[in-house]
Short mmCIF file of C-alpha atoms (C1' of nucleotides) in Angstrom, two decimals:
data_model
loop_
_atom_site.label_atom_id
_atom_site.label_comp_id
_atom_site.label_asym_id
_atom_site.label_seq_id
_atom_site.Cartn_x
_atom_site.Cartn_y
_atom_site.Cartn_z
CA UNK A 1 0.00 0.00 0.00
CA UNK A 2 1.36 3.63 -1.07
CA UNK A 3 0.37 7.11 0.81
CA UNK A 4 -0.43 10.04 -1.53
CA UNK A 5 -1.63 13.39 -0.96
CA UNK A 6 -4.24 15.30 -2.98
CA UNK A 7 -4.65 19.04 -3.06
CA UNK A 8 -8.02 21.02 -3.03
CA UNK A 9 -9.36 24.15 -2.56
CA UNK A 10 -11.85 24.17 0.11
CA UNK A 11 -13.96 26.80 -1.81
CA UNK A 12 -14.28 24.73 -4.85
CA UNK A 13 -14.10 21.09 -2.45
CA UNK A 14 -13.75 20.64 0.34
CA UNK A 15 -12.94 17.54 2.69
CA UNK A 16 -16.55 18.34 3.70
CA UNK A 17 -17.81 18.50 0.16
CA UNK A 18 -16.04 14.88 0.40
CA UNK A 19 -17.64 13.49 3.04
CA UNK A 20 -21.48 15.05 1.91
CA UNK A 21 -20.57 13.18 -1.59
CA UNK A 22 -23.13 10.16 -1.94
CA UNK A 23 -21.07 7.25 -0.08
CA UNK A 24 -18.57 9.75 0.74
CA UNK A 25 -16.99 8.91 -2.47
CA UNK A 26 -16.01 11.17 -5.55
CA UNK A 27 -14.38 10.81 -8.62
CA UNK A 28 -11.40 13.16 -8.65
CA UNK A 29 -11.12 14.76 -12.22
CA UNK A 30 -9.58 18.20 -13.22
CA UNK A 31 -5.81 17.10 -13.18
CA UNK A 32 -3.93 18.33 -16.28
CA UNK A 33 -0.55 18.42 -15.03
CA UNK A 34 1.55 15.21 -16.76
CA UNK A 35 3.14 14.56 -13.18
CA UNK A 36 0.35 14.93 -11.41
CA UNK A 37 -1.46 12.71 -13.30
CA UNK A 38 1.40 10.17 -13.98
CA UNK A 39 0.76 10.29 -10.15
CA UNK A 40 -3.02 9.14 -10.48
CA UNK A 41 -2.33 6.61 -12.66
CA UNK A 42 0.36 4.75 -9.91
CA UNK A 43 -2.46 4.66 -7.76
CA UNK A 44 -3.62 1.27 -6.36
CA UNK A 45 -7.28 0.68 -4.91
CA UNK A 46 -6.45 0.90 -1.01
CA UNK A 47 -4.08 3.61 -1.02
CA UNK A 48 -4.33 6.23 1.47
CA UNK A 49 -4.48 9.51 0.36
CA UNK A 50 -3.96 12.68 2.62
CA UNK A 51 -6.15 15.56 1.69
CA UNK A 52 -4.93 19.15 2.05
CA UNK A 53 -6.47 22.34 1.81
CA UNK A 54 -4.58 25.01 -0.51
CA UNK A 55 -5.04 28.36 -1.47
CA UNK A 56 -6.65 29.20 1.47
CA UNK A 57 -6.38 31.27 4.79
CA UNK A 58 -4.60 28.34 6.84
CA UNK A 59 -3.41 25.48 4.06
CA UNK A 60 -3.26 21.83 5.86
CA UNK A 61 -3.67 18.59 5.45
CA UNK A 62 -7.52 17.85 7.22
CA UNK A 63 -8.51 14.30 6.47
CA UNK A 64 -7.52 11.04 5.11
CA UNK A 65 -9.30 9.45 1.78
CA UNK A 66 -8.47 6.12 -0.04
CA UNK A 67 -8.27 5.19 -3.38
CA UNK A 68 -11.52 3.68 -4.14
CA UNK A 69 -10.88 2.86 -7.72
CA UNK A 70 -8.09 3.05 -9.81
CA UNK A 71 -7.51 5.60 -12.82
CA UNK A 72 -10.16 5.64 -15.60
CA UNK A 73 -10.24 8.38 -18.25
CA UNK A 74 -11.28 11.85 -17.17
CA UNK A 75 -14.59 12.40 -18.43
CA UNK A 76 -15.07 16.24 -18.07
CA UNK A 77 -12.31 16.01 -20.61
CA UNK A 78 -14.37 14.82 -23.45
CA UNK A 79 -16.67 17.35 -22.54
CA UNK A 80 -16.51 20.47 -24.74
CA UNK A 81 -19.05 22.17 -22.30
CA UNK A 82 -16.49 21.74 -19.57
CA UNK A 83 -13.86 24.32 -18.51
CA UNK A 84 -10.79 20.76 -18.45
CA UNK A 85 -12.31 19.84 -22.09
CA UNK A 86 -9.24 18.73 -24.26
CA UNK A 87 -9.43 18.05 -27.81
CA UNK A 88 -6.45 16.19 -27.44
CA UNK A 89 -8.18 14.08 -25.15
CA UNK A 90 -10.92 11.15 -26.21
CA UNK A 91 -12.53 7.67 -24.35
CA UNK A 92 -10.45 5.72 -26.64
CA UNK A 93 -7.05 7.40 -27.11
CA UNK A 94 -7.21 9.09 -23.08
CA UNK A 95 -4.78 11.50 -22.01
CA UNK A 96 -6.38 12.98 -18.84
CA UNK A 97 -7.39 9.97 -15.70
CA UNK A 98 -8.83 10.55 -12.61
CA UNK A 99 -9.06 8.06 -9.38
CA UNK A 100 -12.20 7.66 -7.03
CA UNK A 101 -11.45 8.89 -3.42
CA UNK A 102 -13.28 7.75 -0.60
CA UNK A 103 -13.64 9.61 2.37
CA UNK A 104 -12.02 7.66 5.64
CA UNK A 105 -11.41 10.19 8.57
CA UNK A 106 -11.35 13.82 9.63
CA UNK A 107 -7.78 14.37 11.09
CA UNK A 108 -8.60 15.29 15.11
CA UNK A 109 -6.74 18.08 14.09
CA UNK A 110 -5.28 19.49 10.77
CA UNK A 111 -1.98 19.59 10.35
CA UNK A 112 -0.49 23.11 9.16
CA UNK A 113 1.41 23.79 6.83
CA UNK A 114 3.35 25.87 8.74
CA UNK A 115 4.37 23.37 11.47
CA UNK A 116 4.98 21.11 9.00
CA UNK A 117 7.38 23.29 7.75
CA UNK A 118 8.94 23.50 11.39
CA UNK A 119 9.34 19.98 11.61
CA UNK A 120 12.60 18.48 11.19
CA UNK A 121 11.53 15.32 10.68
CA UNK A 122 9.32 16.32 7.83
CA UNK A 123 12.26 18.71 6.19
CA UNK A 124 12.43 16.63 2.83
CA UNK A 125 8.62 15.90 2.55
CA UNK A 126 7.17 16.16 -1.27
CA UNK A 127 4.59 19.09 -0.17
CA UNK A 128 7.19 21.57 0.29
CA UNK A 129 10.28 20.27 -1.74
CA UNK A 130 10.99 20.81 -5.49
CA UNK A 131 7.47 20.23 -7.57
CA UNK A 132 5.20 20.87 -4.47
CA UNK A 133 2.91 22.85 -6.77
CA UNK A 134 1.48 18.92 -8.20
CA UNK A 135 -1.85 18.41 -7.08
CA UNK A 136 -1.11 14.98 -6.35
CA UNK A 137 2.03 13.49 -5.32
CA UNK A 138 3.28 11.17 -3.37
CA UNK A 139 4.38 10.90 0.57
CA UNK A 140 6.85 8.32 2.17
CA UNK A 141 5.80 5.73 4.72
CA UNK A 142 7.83 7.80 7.30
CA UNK A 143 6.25 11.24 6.82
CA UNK A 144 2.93 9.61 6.54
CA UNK A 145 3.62 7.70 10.12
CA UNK A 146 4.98 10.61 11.48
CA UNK A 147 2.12 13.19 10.60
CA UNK A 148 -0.53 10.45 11.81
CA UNK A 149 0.80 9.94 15.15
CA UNK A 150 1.06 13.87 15.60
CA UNK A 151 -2.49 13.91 14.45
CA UNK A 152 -3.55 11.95 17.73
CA UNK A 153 -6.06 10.23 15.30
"C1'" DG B 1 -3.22 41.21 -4.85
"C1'" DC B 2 1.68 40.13 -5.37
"C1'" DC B 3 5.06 37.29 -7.08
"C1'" DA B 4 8.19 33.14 -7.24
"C1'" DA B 5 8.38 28.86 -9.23
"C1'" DC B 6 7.23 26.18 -12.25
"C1'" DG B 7 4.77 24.03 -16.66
"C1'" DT B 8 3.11 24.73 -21.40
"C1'" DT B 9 2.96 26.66 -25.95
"C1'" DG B 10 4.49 27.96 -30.28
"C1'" DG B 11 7.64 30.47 -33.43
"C1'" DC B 12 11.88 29.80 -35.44
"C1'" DG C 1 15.27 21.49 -30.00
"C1'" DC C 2 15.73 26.15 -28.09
"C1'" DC C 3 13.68 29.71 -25.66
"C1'" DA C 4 10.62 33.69 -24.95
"C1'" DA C 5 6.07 34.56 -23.75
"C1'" DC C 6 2.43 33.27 -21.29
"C1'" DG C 7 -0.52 30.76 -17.89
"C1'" DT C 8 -1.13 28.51 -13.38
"C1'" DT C 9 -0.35 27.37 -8.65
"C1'" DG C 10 -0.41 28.61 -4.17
"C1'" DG C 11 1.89 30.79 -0.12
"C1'" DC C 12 2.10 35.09 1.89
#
DNA sequence: GCCAACGTTGGC
DNA sequence: GCCAACGTTGGC
């Protein structure tokens, strides 16, 4: 099993919007960065995935989710209505994937960005390292353990 | 709202 | 294939 961690904002979804999905489940769509979604697609049903909160007035990781199904192609981008439409993009030749997320737990309490940042043990983590812009990337067993136990789950 | 740090696009 | 211009992300 592999740890991940998805970014959202909390005014377009939030972990709430998450859990209020119908069996707290949603497909995750919108990703058109190649890493990112190179990311998605070495996602395996039962991963655990953190979900963070960005571009917003305190950005942190809130909740846990797990993948719930592994990548399929992204539908909203076969949609020329929809703002991610790609012509590039089609069912049978797909570019764009997206994973279901389930919703698991609420973190007791979210872990900041900032004191993540403060933590030495977290120093090389992928959120604030070289290509922490990626809406989904990958997080070692270590700083996964490491943030859970300071969770207090 | 600013801006640094990327990623993407397209002319050549 | 280079690189300038442009767009996006996301913390502050």
């Amino acid at each position: 099993m592999k740890y991940w961690l998805v970014k959202s904002e909390p005014d377009s979804f939030s972990l709430q919007d998450l859990i209020d999905c119908p069996n707290s489940t949603e497909m995750w769509d919108g990703v058109r960065n190649y890493q990112a979604r190179n990311n998605l697609k070495a996602m395996s049903e039962g991963d655990q995935v953190f979900f963070y909160h960005s571009s917003c007035k305190i950005p942190a990781i809130v909740g846990i989710a797990e993948v719930t199904k592994e990548h399929y192609p992204d539908p909203t981008a076969s949609n020329p209505e929809h703002s991610g439409f790609d012509p590039k993009h089609s069912e049978e030749n797909p570019r764009w994937f997206v994973v279901d997320l389930t919703f698991k737990q609420a973190l007791s309490r979210p872990i900041t960005l900032s004191w993540i940042k403060q933590q030495e043990a977290l120093s090389d983590i992928s959120l604030i390292s070289k290509g922490s812009r990626l809406s989904a990337m990958p997080i070692e067993d270590a700083h996964w353990c490491y943030i859970v136990n300071c969770a207090k789950l």
